[in-house]
mmCIF file with all atom_site columns, C-alpha atoms in Angstrom:
data_model
loop_
_atom_site.group_PDB
_atom_site.id
_atom_site.type_symbol
_atom_site.label_atom_id
_atom_site.label_alt_id
_atom_site.label_comp_id
_atom_site.label_asym_id
_atom_site.label_entity_id
_atom_site.label_seq_id
_atom_site.pdbx_PDB_ins_code
_atom_site.Cartn_x
_atom_site.Cartn_y
_atom_site.Cartn_z
_atom_site.occupancy
_atom_site.B_iso_or_equiv
_atom_site.pdbx_formal_charge
_atom_site.auth_seq_id
_atom_site.auth_comp_id
_atom_site.auth_asym_id
_atom_site.auth_atom_id
_atom_site.pdbx_PDB_model_num
ATOM 1   C CA . MET A 1 1   ? -20.355 11.412  11.914  1.00 96.00 ? 13  MET A CA 1
ATOM 2   C CA . LYS A 1 2   ? -17.388 11.425  9.162   1.00 94.00 ? 14  LYS A CA 1
ATOM 3   C CA . PHE A 1 3   ? -14.889 9.146   9.091   1.00 94.00 ? 15  PHE A CA 1
ATOM 4   C CA . ILE A 1 4   ? -11.556 11.214  8.164   1.00 92.00 ? 16  ILE A CA 1
ATOM 5   C CA . CYS A 1 5   ? -8.643  8.510   8.363   1.00 95.00 ? 17  CYS A CA 1
ATOM 6   C CA . PRO A 1 6   ? -7.032  5.765   9.682   1.00 96.00 ? 18  PRO A CA 1
ATOM 7   C CA . LEU A 1 7   ? -4.203  6.749   12.042  1.00 96.00 ? 19  LEU A CA 1
ATOM 8   C CA . VAL A 1 8   ? -1.096  4.746   12.583  1.00 96.00 ? 20  VAL A CA 1
ATOM 9   C CA . VAL A 1 9   ? 1.527   5.490   15.844  1.00 96.00 ? 21  VAL A CA 1
ATOM 10  C CA . VAL A 1 10  ? 5.741   6.012   14.920  1.00 97.00 ? 22  VAL A CA 1
ATOM 11  C CA . SER A 1 11  ? 8.415   6.387   17.165  1.00 96.00 ? 23  SER A CA 1
ATOM 12  C CA . ASP A 1 12  ? 10.562  8.540   14.992  1.00 98.00 ? 24  ASP A CA 1
ATOM 13  C CA . ILE A 1 13  ? 8.261   10.896  12.722  1.00 98.00 ? 25  ILE A CA 1
ATOM 14  C CA . ARG A 1 14  ? 10.756  12.473  11.178  1.00 97.00 ? 26  ARG A CA 1
ATOM 15  C CA . ARG A 1 15  ? 12.418  9.012   9.901   1.00 97.00 ? 27  ARG A CA 1
ATOM 16  C CA . SER A 1 16  ? 8.655   7.639   8.870   1.00 98.00 ? 28  SER A CA 1
ATOM 17  C CA . ARG A 1 17  ? 7.830   11.270  7.022   1.00 98.00 ? 29  ARG A CA 1
ATOM 18  C CA . GLU A 1 18  ? 10.701  10.589  5.081   1.00 97.00 ? 30  GLU A CA 1
ATOM 19  C CA . PHE A 1 19  ? 9.654   6.649   4.258   1.00 97.00 ? 31  PHE A CA 1
ATOM 20  C CA . TYR A 1 20  ? 6.228   7.538   3.677   1.00 97.00 ? 32  TYR A CA 1
ATOM 21  C CA . GLU A 1 21  ? 7.174   10.471  0.948   1.00 97.00 ? 33  GLU A CA 1
ATOM 22  C CA . ASN A 1 22  ? 10.464  9.178   -0.570  1.00 95.00 ? 34  ASN A CA 1
ATOM 23  C CA . VAL A 1 23  ? 9.956   5.606   -0.402  1.00 94.00 ? 35  VAL A CA 1
ATOM 24  C CA . LEU A 1 24  ? 6.168   5.141   -1.012  1.00 96.00 ? 36  LEU A CA 1
ATOM 25  C CA . CYS A 1 25  ? 5.663   8.200   -2.899  1.00 95.00 ? 37  CYS A CA 1
ATOM 26  C CA . GLN A 1 26  ? 3.189   9.979   -0.501  1.00 97.00 ? 38  GLN A CA 1
ATOM 27  C CA . ALA A 1 27  ? 2.682   13.672  0.101   1.00 98.00 ? 39  ALA A CA 1
ATOM 28  C CA . VAL A 1 28  ? 1.474   15.556  3.174   1.00 98.00 ? 40  VAL A CA 1
ATOM 29  C CA . LYS A 1 29  ? -1.118  17.133  3.316   1.00 98.00 ? 41  LYS A CA 1
ATOM 30  C CA . ALA A 1 30  ? -0.643  18.715  6.776   1.00 98.00 ? 42  ALA A CA 1
ATOM 31  C CA . ASP A 1 31  ? 1.837   18.721  9.264   1.00 98.00 ? 43  ASP A CA 1
ATOM 32  C CA . TYR A 1 32  ? 0.884   18.885  12.786  1.00 97.00 ? 44  TYR A CA 1
ATOM 33  C CA . GLY A 1 33  ? 4.342   17.742  14.138  1.00 96.00 ? 45  GLY A CA 1
ATOM 34  C CA . GLU A 1 34  ? 3.417   15.322  16.232  1.00 97.00 ? 46  GLU A CA 1
ATOM 35  C CA . ASN A 1 35  ? 0.763   13.813  13.796  1.00 97.00 ? 47  ASN A CA 1
ATOM 36  C CA . ILE A 1 36  ? 1.189   14.501  9.930   1.00 98.00 ? 48  ILE A CA 1
ATOM 37  C CA . LEU A 1 37  ? -1.977  13.728  7.450   1.00 98.00 ? 49  LEU A CA 1
ATOM 38  C CA . PHE A 1 38  ? -1.021  12.275  4.237   1.00 98.00 ? 50  PHE A CA 1
ATOM 39  C CA . GLU A 1 39  ? -3.265  13.116  1.326   1.00 97.00 ? 51  GLU A CA 1
ATOM 40  C CA . GLY A 1 40  ? -3.460  9.753   0.465   1.00 93.00 ? 52  GLY A CA 1
ATOM 41  C CA . GLY A 1 41  ? -6.048  9.709   3.623   1.00 95.00 ? 53  GLY A CA 1
ATOM 42  C CA . PHE A 1 42  ? -3.509  8.463   6.341   1.00 97.00 ? 54  PHE A CA 1
ATOM 43  C CA . ALA A 1 43  ? -2.193  9.939   8.807   1.00 98.00 ? 55  ALA A CA 1
ATOM 44  C CA . ILE A 1 44  ? 1.133   9.213   11.144  1.00 98.00 ? 56  ILE A CA 1
ATOM 45  C CA . HIS A 1 45  ? 1.198   10.154  14.902  1.00 97.00 ? 57  HIS A CA 1
ATOM 46  C CA . LEU A 1 46  ? 4.385   10.669  16.997  1.00 97.00 ? 58  LEU A CA 1
ATOM 47  C CA . LYS A 1 47  ? 4.054   7.374   19.811  1.00 96.00 ? 59  LYS A CA 1
ATOM 48  C CA . GLU A 1 48  ? 4.857   9.626   22.952  1.00 96.00 ? 60  GLU A CA 1
ATOM 49  C CA . HIS A 1 49  ? 3.147   12.204  21.689  1.00 96.00 ? 61  HIS A CA 1
ATOM 50  C CA . PHE A 1 50  ? -0.033  9.029   21.334  1.00 96.00 ? 62  PHE A CA 1
ATOM 51  C CA . LYS A 1 51  ? 0.421   8.074   24.579  1.00 95.00 ? 63  LYS A CA 1
ATOM 52  C CA . SER A 1 52  ? 0.238   11.241  26.417  1.00 95.00 ? 64  SER A CA 1
ATOM 53  C CA . VAL A 1 53  ? -3.232  11.888  24.677  1.00 95.00 ? 65  VAL A CA 1
ATOM 54  C CA . THR A 1 54  ? -4.684  8.989   24.660  1.00 95.00 ? 66  THR A CA 1
ATOM 55  C CA . GLY A 1 55  ? -3.236  7.987   28.478  1.00 94.00 ? 67  GLY A CA 1
ATOM 56  C CA . CYS A 1 56  ? -2.238  4.509   26.739  1.00 91.00 ? 68  CYS A CA 1
ATOM 57  C CA . THR A 1 57  ? 0.710   3.104   28.100  1.00 88.00 ? 69  THR A CA 1
ATOM 58  C CA . GLU A 1 58  ? 1.161   0.018   26.374  1.00 89.00 ? 70  GLU A CA 1
ATOM 59  C CA . ILE A 1 59  ? 1.480   0.515   22.351  1.00 90.00 ? 71  ILE A CA 1
ATOM 60  C CA . LYS A 1 60  ? 1.121   -2.996  20.467  1.00 89.00 ? 72  LYS A CA 1
ATOM 61  C CA . GLU A 1 61  ? 3.684   -3.313  17.526  1.00 89.00 ? 73  GLU A CA 1
ATOM 62  C CA . LYS A 1 62  ? 3.258   -5.645  14.828  1.00 92.00 ? 74  LYS A CA 1
ATOM 63  C CA . SER A 1 63  ? -0.246  -6.861  16.006  1.00 88.00 ? 75  SER A CA 1
ATOM 64  C CA . ASN A 1 64  ? -1.129  -8.076  12.079  1.00 90.00 ? 76  ASN A CA 1
ATOM 65  C CA . ASN A 1 65  ? -4.372  -7.053  12.413  1.00 92.00 ? 77  ASN A CA 1
ATOM 66  C CA . PHE A 1 66  ? -4.406  -3.823  10.460  1.00 94.00 ? 78  PHE A CA 1
ATOM 67  C CA . GLU A 1 67  ? -2.587  -2.758  7.190   1.00 95.00 ? 79  GLU A CA 1
ATOM 68  C CA . LEU A 1 68  ? -2.240  0.424   5.310   1.00 97.00 ? 80  LEU A CA 1
ATOM 69  C CA . TYR A 1 69  ? -2.536  -0.346  1.293   1.00 97.00 ? 81  TYR A CA 1
ATOM 70  C CA . PHE A 1 70  ? -1.359  1.499   -1.539  1.00 97.00 ? 82  PHE A CA 1
ATOM 71  C CA . GLU A 1 71  ? -1.018  0.499   -5.210  1.00 96.00 ? 83  GLU A CA 1
ATOM 72  C CA . HIS A 1 72  ? 2.302   0.291   -7.548  1.00 95.00 ? 84  HIS A CA 1
ATOM 73  C CA . ASP A 1 73  ? 2.035   -1.632  -10.899 1.00 92.00 ? 85  ASP A CA 1
ATOM 74  C CA . ASP A 1 74  ? 6.149   -1.843  -10.668 1.00 92.00 ? 86  ASP A CA 1
ATOM 75  C CA . LEU A 1 75  ? 6.427   -4.886  -7.774  1.00 94.00 ? 87  LEU A CA 1
ATOM 76  C CA . ASP A 1 76  ? 10.317  -5.501  -8.131  1.00 94.00 ? 88  ASP A CA 1
ATOM 77  C CA . ASP A 1 77  ? 10.958  -1.614  -8.000  1.00 93.00 ? 89  ASP A CA 1
ATOM 78  C CA . VAL A 1 78  ? 8.877   -1.873  -4.446  1.00 93.00 ? 90  VAL A CA 1
ATOM 79  C CA . VAL A 1 79  ? 10.795  -4.950  -3.063  1.00 95.00 ? 91  VAL A CA 1
ATOM 80  C CA . LYS A 1 80  ? 14.493  -3.332  -4.227  1.00 96.00 ? 92  LYS A CA 1
ATOM 81  C CA . LYS A 1 81  ? 13.174  -0.554  -2.141  1.00 95.00 ? 93  LYS A CA 1
ATOM 82  C CA . ILE A 1 82  ? 12.343  -2.743  0.800   1.00 96.00 ? 94  ILE A CA 1
ATOM 83  C CA . ARG A 1 83  ? 15.272  -4.984  0.112   1.00 96.00 ? 95  ARG A CA 1
ATOM 84  C CA . ASP A 1 84  ? 17.889  -2.006  0.707   1.00 97.00 ? 96  ASP A CA 1
ATOM 85  C CA . LEU A 1 85  ? 15.919  -0.400  3.506   1.00 96.00 ? 97  LEU A CA 1
ATOM 86  C CA . GLY A 1 86  ? 16.459  -3.411  5.570   1.00 97.00 ? 98  GLY A CA 1
ATOM 87  C CA . LEU A 1 87  ? 12.731  -3.907  6.335   1.00 97.00 ? 99  LEU A CA 1
ATOM 88  C CA . GLU A 1 88  ? 10.559  -6.727  7.413   1.00 97.00 ? 100 GLU A CA 1
ATOM 89  C CA . PHE A 1 89  ? 8.902   -8.594  4.390   1.00 98.00 ? 101 PHE A CA 1
ATOM 90  C CA . VAL A 1 90  ? 5.774   -10.635 5.503   1.00 97.00 ? 102 VAL A CA 1
ATOM 91  C CA . HIS A 1 91  ? 6.189   -11.891 2.094   1.00 97.00 ? 103 HIS A CA 1
ATOM 92  C CA . GLU A 1 92  ? 7.676   -10.588 -1.149  1.00 94.00 ? 104 GLU A CA 1
ATOM 93  C CA . ALA A 1 93  ? 5.655   -10.420 -4.265  1.00 94.00 ? 105 ALA A CA 1
ATOM 94  C CA . VAL A 1 94  ? 2.787   -13.078 -4.412  1.00 97.00 ? 106 VAL A CA 1
ATOM 95  C CA . GLU A 1 95  ? -0.253  -13.669 -6.164  1.00 96.00 ? 107 GLU A CA 1
ATOM 96  C CA . GLN A 1 96  ? -3.710  -13.528 -4.774  1.00 97.00 ? 108 GLN A CA 1
ATOM 97  C CA . PRO A 1 97  ? -6.131  -15.823 -5.778  1.00 97.00 ? 109 PRO A CA 1
ATOM 98  C CA . TRP A 1 98  ? -7.609  -13.003 -7.869  1.00 97.00 ? 110 TRP A CA 1
ATOM 99  C CA . LYS A 1 99  ? -4.336  -12.380 -9.411  1.00 97.00 ? 111 LYS A CA 1
ATOM 100 C CA . GLN A 1 100 ? -3.387  -9.958  -8.402  1.00 98.00 ? 112 GLN A CA 1
ATOM 101 C CA . LEU A 1 101 ? 0.880   -9.489  -7.124  1.00 97.00 ? 113 LEU A CA 1
ATOM 102 C CA . VAL A 1 102 ? 1.103   -7.907  -3.670  1.00 98.00 ? 114 VAL A CA 1
ATOM 103 C CA . VAL A 1 103 ? 3.529   -7.433  -1.209  1.00 98.00 ? 115 VAL A CA 1
ATOM 104 C CA . ARG A 1 104 ? 3.722   -7.396  2.202   1.00 98.00 ? 116 ARG A CA 1
ATOM 105 C CA . PHE A 1 105 ? 6.161   -5.978  4.892   1.00 98.00 ? 117 PHE A CA 1
ATOM 106 C CA . TYR A 1 106 ? 6.655   -3.592  8.047   1.00 97.00 ? 118 TYR A CA 1
ATOM 107 C CA . ASP A 1 107 ? 7.998   0.024   7.935   1.00 97.00 ? 119 ASP A CA 1
ATOM 108 C CA . TYR A 1 108 ? 9.715   1.393   10.926  1.00 96.00 ? 120 TYR A CA 1
ATOM 109 C CA . ASP A 1 109 ? 7.014   1.016   13.441  1.00 96.00 ? 121 ASP A CA 1
ATOM 110 C CA . ASN A 1 110 ? 6.349   -2.888  12.795  1.00 97.00 ? 122 ASN A CA 1
ATOM 111 C CA . ASN A 1 111 ? 2.632   -1.877  10.873  1.00 96.00 ? 123 ASN A CA 1
ATOM 112 C CA . MET A 1 112 ? 2.127   -3.402  8.119   1.00 97.00 ? 124 MET A CA 1
ATOM 113 C CA . ILE A 1 113 ? 2.192   -1.982  4.745   1.00 97.00 ? 125 ILE A CA 1
ATOM 114 C CA . GLU A 1 114 ? 1.046   -3.944  1.403   1.00 97.00 ? 126 GLU A CA 1
ATOM 115 C CA . ILE A 1 115 ? 1.463   -2.840  -2.002  1.00 97.00 ? 127 ILE A CA 1
ATOM 116 C CA . GLY A 1 116 ? -0.514  -4.213  -4.796  1.00 97.00 ? 128 GLY A CA 1
ATOM 117 C CA . GLU A 1 117 ? -0.301  -3.781  -8.586  1.00 96.00 ? 129 GLU A CA 1
ATOM 118 C CA . SER A 1 118 ? -3.734  -1.776  -9.243  1.00 96.00 ? 130 SER A CA 1
ATOM 119 C CA . MET A 1 119 ? -6.884  -4.053  -10.480 1.00 96.00 ? 131 MET A CA 1
ATOM 120 C CA . GLU A 1 120 ? -6.433  -2.257  -14.277 1.00 95.00 ? 132 GLU A CA 1
ATOM 121 C CA . HIS A 1 121 ? -2.790  -3.572  -14.094 1.00 95.00 ? 133 HIS A CA 1
ATOM 122 C CA . VAL A 1 122 ? -3.891  -7.294  -13.331 1.00 97.00 ? 134 VAL A CA 1
ATOM 123 C CA . ALA A 1 123 ? -7.010  -7.107  -16.711 1.00 96.00 ? 135 ALA A CA 1
ATOM 124 C CA . TYR A 1 124 ? -4.223  -5.852  -18.385 1.00 95.00 ? 136 TYR A CA 1
ATOM 125 C CA . ARG A 1 125 ? -1.309  -8.338  -17.704 1.00 95.00 ? 137 ARG A CA 1
ATOM 126 C CA . LEU A 1 126 ? -4.046  -11.106 -17.558 1.00 96.00 ? 138 LEU A CA 1
ATOM 127 C CA . SER A 1 127 ? -5.067  -10.095 -21.160 1.00 95.00 ? 139 SER A CA 1
ATOM 128 C CA . LYS A 1 128 ? -1.181  -10.496 -22.351 1.00 95.00 ? 140 LYS A CA 1
ATOM 129 C CA . HIS A 1 129 ? -1.181  -13.654 -21.377 1.00 95.00 ? 141 HIS A CA 1
ATOM 130 C CA . GLY A 1 130 ? -3.981  -14.995 -23.160 1.00 96.00 ? 142 GLY A CA 1
ATOM 131 C CA . TYR A 1 131 ? -7.051  -14.698 -20.889 1.00 97.00 ? 143 TYR A CA 1
ATOM 132 C CA . SER A 1 132 ? -10.506 -13.788 -22.821 1.00 96.00 ? 144 SER A CA 1
ATOM 133 C CA . THR A 1 133 ? -12.704 -10.499 -21.153 1.00 96.00 ? 145 THR A CA 1
ATOM 134 C CA . GLU A 1 134 ? -14.995 -13.290 -19.634 1.00 96.00 ? 146 GLU A CA 1
ATOM 135 C CA . GLU A 1 135 ? -12.180 -15.114 -17.659 1.00 97.00 ? 147 GLU A CA 1
ATOM 136 C CA . ILE A 1 136 ? -11.088 -11.796 -16.004 1.00 97.00 ? 148 ILE A CA 1
ATOM 137 C CA . CYS A 1 137 ? -14.115 -10.847 -15.371 1.00 96.00 ? 149 CYS A CA 1
ATOM 138 C CA . ARG A 1 138 ? -14.548 -14.421 -13.247 1.00 97.00 ? 150 ARG A CA 1
ATOM 139 C CA . ILE A 1 139 ? -11.272 -14.018 -12.013 1.00 97.00 ? 151 ILE A CA 1
ATOM 140 C CA . THR A 1 140 ? -11.013 -10.769 -10.969 1.00 96.00 ? 152 THR A CA 1
ATOM 141 C CA . TYR A 1 141 ? -14.639 -9.398  -9.929  1.00 96.00 ? 153 TYR A CA 1
ATOM 142 C CA . LEU A 1 142 ? -14.330 -6.458  -12.362 1.00 96.00 ? 154 LEU A CA 1
ATOM 143 C CA . ASP A 1 143 ? -16.624 -5.365  -14.722 1.00 96.00 ? 155 ASP A CA 1
ATOM 144 C CA . LYS A 1 144 ? -16.404 -6.080  -18.284 1.00 96.00 ? 156 LYS A CA 1
ATOM 145 C CA . GLU A 1 145 ? -16.062 -2.135  -19.167 1.00 97.00 ? 157 GLU A CA 1
ATOM 146 C CA . THR A 1 146 ? -13.329 -1.938  -16.745 1.00 96.00 ? 158 THR A CA 1
ATOM 147 C CA . ILE A 1 147 ? -11.428 -4.682  -18.209 1.00 94.00 ? 159 ILE A CA 1
ATOM 148 C CA . GLU A 1 148 ? -11.871 -3.316  -21.703 1.00 95.00 ? 160 GLU A CA 1
ATOM 149 C CA . LYS A 1 149 ? -11.099 0.333   -20.819 1.00 95.00 ? 161 LYS A CA 1
ATOM 150 C CA . ALA A 1 150 ? -7.966  -1.370  -18.941 1.00 93.00 ? 162 ALA A CA 1
ATOM 151 C CA . ILE A 1 151 ? -6.763  -2.966  -21.509 1.00 92.00 ? 163 ILE A CA 1
ATOM 152 C CA . ARG A 1 152 ? -6.840  -0.040  -23.855 1.00 92.00 ? 164 ARG A CA 1
ATOM 153 C CA . GLU A 1 153 ? -5.455  2.012   -22.030 1.00 90.00 ? 165 GLU A CA 1
ATOM 154 C CA . TRP A 1 154 ? -2.377  -0.049  -20.937 1.00 84.00 ? 166 TRP A CA 1
ATOM 155 C CA . THR A 1 155 ? -1.485  -1.279  -24.710 1.00 80.00 ? 167 THR A CA 1
ATOM 156 C CA . ILE A 1 156 ? -1.608  3.263   -25.740 1.00 71.00 ? 168 ILE A CA 1
ATOM 157 C CA . PRO A 1 157 ? 2.202   3.395   -26.379 1.00 63.00 ? 169 PRO A CA 1
ATOM 158 C CA . VAL A 1 158 ? 3.949   5.683   -24.301 1.00 55.00 ? 170 VAL A CA 1
#
């Protein structure tokens, strides 16, 4: 058996596709009309079609037991886009116990979305704030080699 991808149900496939493509920068891998697969490894499925093929008459929204997770190192930009769209935040940028900054919000269909900075960026950010490699290892659970590589790569001028 092979796992393929998570699938979220949406009420307006066109609006949701536009959101995932233009706001969350996801490329479409395949468009089957009522079902769209993104290269990031998840799919969206039109609610009415999903109901007809599954026989489910009720689709629960905002169950808060599942989220799609993305990474982006400029959370201020993401928060502005989400706010401009008028989407509901679960919370704006907060720091997790492992020091990663994340934001959570609901898409148009109340599917929870989390966007966090990459752990490599966390390592770099912590190093810029004076944390030693050993401290970063302990806090983030990243190995020393990953941390040192991240610091080198983020330090290289663009």
